[in-house]
Amino acid sequence: MRRPTWLPGVLVVAGVTACAIYAFREVLTVGSDRLPGVDASLSYAWEVYTRAAFAMGRWPHWNPYLWSGTLHYADSLTAVVYPPAFALRWLEPAGFLPWMA
């Protein structure tokens, strides 16, 4: 009987995923009372603003709440259009940030 050609690829992806989950187990299992990193409060505020803009049907080009206004969409730290961020936006922000880390 011949083995499927996709089986080695699936096993490699499953192994890498298992290793990543094991490496980040403390971040992923800590309750929502602690966010990862020292700048997590800033990331939390950016994510709340992003979700508020999307909820109003607007694209978050500009964040008027940071200093006197800064670019939001063009900032790579906000991850507005990062595909994993889009996939995880169904989580609440406190759950979203540990998984994005």
PDB file of C-alpha atoms in Angstrom:
ATOM      1  CA  MET A   1       0.000   0.000   0.000  1.00  0.00           C
ATOM      2  CA  ARG A   2       1.337   3.413  -0.981  1.00  0.00           C
ATOM      3  CA  ARG A   3       1.603   6.238   1.558  1.00  0.00           C
ATOM      4  CA  PRO A   4      -0.060   9.562   0.678  1.00  0.00           C
ATOM      5  CA  THR A   5       2.430  12.207  -0.474  1.00  0.00           C
ATOM      6  CA  TRP A   6       0.918  14.871   1.795  1.00  0.00           C
ATOM      7  CA  LEU A   7       1.442  12.872   4.999  1.00  0.00           C
ATOM      8  CA  PRO A   8       5.055  13.999   5.698  1.00  0.00           C
ATOM      9  CA  GLY A   9       4.071  17.643   5.285  1.00  0.00           C
ATOM     10  CA  VAL A  10       1.144  17.276   7.675  1.00  0.00           C
ATOM     11  CA  LEU A  11       3.372  15.584  10.239  1.00  0.00           C
ATOM     12  CA  VAL A  12       5.980  18.364  10.015  1.00  0.00           C
ATOM     13  CA  VAL A  13       3.355  21.115  10.399  1.00  0.00           C
ATOM     14  CA  ALA A  14       1.747  19.283  13.335  1.00  0.00           C
ATOM     15  CA  GLY A  15       5.149  18.845  15.006  1.00  0.00           C
ATOM     16  CA  VAL A  16       6.114  22.502  14.580  1.00  0.00           C
ATOM     17  CA  THR A  17       2.702  23.599  15.881  1.00  0.00           C
ATOM     18  CA  ALA A  18       3.024  21.325  18.914  1.00  0.00           C
ATOM     19  CA  CYS A  19       6.513  22.706  19.645  1.00  0.00           C
ATOM     20  CA  ALA A  20       5.262  26.308  19.368  1.00  0.00           C
ATOM     21  CA  ILE A  21       2.326  25.642  21.705  1.00  0.00           C
ATOM     22  CA  TYR A  22       4.675  23.965  24.186  1.00  0.00           C
ATOM     23  CA  ALA A  23       7.130  26.890  24.023  1.00  0.00           C
ATOM     24  CA  PHE A  24       4.370  29.452  24.637  1.00  0.00           C
ATOM     25  CA  ARG A  25       2.329  27.368  27.091  1.00  0.00           C
ATOM     26  CA  GLU A  26       2.726  29.837  29.980  1.00  0.00           C
ATOM     27  CA  VAL A  27       1.652  32.799  27.877  1.00  0.00           C
ATOM     28  CA  LEU A  28      -1.330  30.929  26.458  1.00  0.00           C
ATOM     29  CA  THR A  29      -2.572  29.431  29.736  1.00  0.00           C
ATOM     30  CA  VAL A  30      -2.231  32.453  32.020  1.00  0.00           C
ATOM     31  CA  GLY A  31      -5.568  34.014  32.887  1.00  0.00           C
ATOM     32  CA  SER A  32      -6.790  37.215  31.303  1.00  0.00           C
ATOM     33  CA  ASP A  33      -5.531  39.250  34.278  1.00  0.00           C
ATOM     34  CA  ARG A  34      -2.017  39.397  32.785  1.00  0.00           C
ATOM     35  CA  LEU A  35      -1.041  40.409  29.279  1.00  0.00           C
ATOM     36  CA  PRO A  36       2.348  39.406  27.848  1.00  0.00           C
ATOM     37  CA  GLY A  37       5.134  41.974  27.695  1.00  0.00           C
ATOM     38  CA  VAL A  38       5.812  45.379  29.172  1.00  0.00           C
ATOM     39  CA  ASP A  39       4.130  47.235  26.315  1.00  0.00           C
ATOM     40  CA  ALA A  40       0.981  45.106  26.363  1.00  0.00           C
ATOM     41  CA  SER A  41      -1.199  47.960  27.576  1.00  0.00           C
ATOM     42  CA  LEU A  42      -0.276  49.987  24.483  1.00  0.00           C
ATOM     43  CA  SER A  43      -0.952  47.019  22.195  1.00  0.00           C
ATOM     44  CA  TYR A  44      -4.266  46.476  23.978  1.00  0.00           C
ATOM     45  CA  ALA A  45      -5.297  50.098  23.374  1.00  0.00           C
ATOM     46  CA  TRP A  46      -4.327  49.865  19.699  1.00  0.00           C
ATOM     47  CA  GLU A  47      -6.344  46.677  19.279  1.00  0.00           C
ATOM     48  CA  VAL A  48      -9.391  48.207  20.967  1.00  0.00           C
ATOM     49  CA  TYR A  49      -9.145  51.198  18.618  1.00  0.00           C
ATOM     50  CA  THR A  50      -8.796  48.901  15.578  1.00  0.00           C
ATOM     51  CA  ARG A  51     -11.902  46.952  16.563  1.00  0.00           C
ATOM     52  CA  ALA A  52     -13.853  50.143  17.263  1.00  0.00           C
ATOM     53  CA  ALA A  53     -12.993  51.508  13.816  1.00  0.00           C
ATOM     54  CA  PHE A  54     -14.019  48.250  12.133  1.00  0.00           C
ATOM     55  CA  ALA A  55     -17.251  48.158  14.172  1.00  0.00           C
ATOM     56  CA  MET A  56     -18.130  51.648  12.887  1.00  0.00           C
ATOM     57  CA  GLY A  57     -17.484  50.509   9.318  1.00  0.00           C
ATOM     58  CA  ARG A  58     -14.322  52.596   8.949  1.00  0.00           C
ATOM     59  CA  TRP A  59     -10.798  51.593   8.025  1.00  0.00           C
ATOM     60  CA  PRO A  60      -8.351  52.546  10.837  1.00  0.00           C
ATOM     61  CA  HIS A  61      -5.955  54.751   8.830  1.00  0.00           C
ATOM     62  CA  TRP A  62      -5.219  57.234  11.618  1.00  0.00           C
ATOM     63  CA  ASN A  63      -5.240  56.870  15.393  1.00  0.00           C
ATOM     64  CA  PRO A  64      -6.226  60.248  16.863  1.00  0.00           C
ATOM     65  CA  TYR A  65      -5.861  59.002  20.459  1.00  0.00           C
ATOM     66  CA  LEU A  66      -2.077  58.492  20.466  1.00  0.00           C
ATOM     67  CA  TRP A  67      -0.151  61.727  21.022  1.00  0.00           C
ATOM     68  CA  SER A  68      -1.637  64.256  18.584  1.00  0.00           C
ATOM     69  CA  GLY A  69      -2.454  61.497  16.107  1.00  0.00           C
ATOM     70  CA  THR A  70      -0.334  58.843  14.431  1.00  0.00           C
ATOM     71  CA  LEU A  71      -0.557  56.501  11.500  1.00  0.00           C
ATOM     72  CA  HIS A  72      -2.374  53.371  12.514  1.00  0.00           C
ATOM     73  CA  TYR A  73      -2.868  51.248   9.410  1.00  0.00           C
ATOM     74  CA  ALA A  74       0.684  51.827   8.140  1.00  0.00           C
ATOM     75  CA  ASP A  75       2.279  50.985  11.508  1.00  0.00           C
ATOM     76  CA  SER A  76       3.596  47.421  11.479  1.00  0.00           C
ATOM     77  CA  LEU A  77       3.105  47.052  15.249  1.00  0.00           C
ATOM     78  CA  THR A  78      -0.679  47.398  15.054  1.00  0.00           C
ATOM     79  CA  ALA A  79      -1.086  44.348  12.764  1.00  0.00           C
ATOM     80  CA  VAL A  80      -4.270  45.701  11.206  1.00  0.00           C
ATOM     81  CA  VAL A  81      -4.147  43.510   8.085  1.00  0.00           C
ATOM     82  CA  TYR A  82      -1.797  40.775   9.314  1.00  0.00           C
ATOM     83  CA  PRO A  83      -3.561  37.511   8.320  1.00  0.00           C
ATOM     84  CA  PRO A  84      -3.225  35.796  11.734  1.00  0.00           C
ATOM     85  CA  ALA A  85      -4.640  38.943  13.358  1.00  0.00           C
ATOM     86  CA  PHE A  86      -7.654  38.823  11.039  1.00  0.00           C
ATOM     87  CA  ALA A  87      -8.146  35.148  11.911  1.00  0.00           C
ATOM     88  CA  LEU A  88      -7.974  35.834  15.677  1.00  0.00           C
ATOM     89  CA  ARG A  89     -10.132  38.973  15.838  1.00  0.00           C
ATOM     90  CA  TRP A  90     -13.110  36.900  17.000  1.00  0.00           C
ATOM     91  CA  LEU A  91     -11.321  36.602  20.366  1.00  0.00           C
ATOM     92  CA  GLU A  92     -11.688  39.343  22.967  1.00  0.00           C
ATOM     93  CA  PRO A  93      -8.652  41.699  23.063  1.00  0.00           C
ATOM     94  CA  ALA A  94      -7.268  40.191  26.284  1.00  0.00           C
ATOM     95  CA  GLY A  95      -7.306  36.760  24.660  1.00  0.00           C
ATOM     96  CA  PHE A  96      -6.176  38.070  21.284  1.00  0.00           C
ATOM     97  CA  LEU A  97      -2.867  39.532  22.497  1.00  0.00           C
ATOM     98  CA  PRO A  98      -1.387  36.349  24.036  1.00  0.00           C
ATOM     99  CA  TRP A  99      -2.188  34.358  20.900  1.00  0.00           C
ATOM    100  CA  MET A 100      -0.673  37.062  18.677  1.00  0.00           C
ATOM    101  CA  ALA A 101       2.493  37.016  20.796  1.00  0.00           C
TER     102      ALA A 101
END
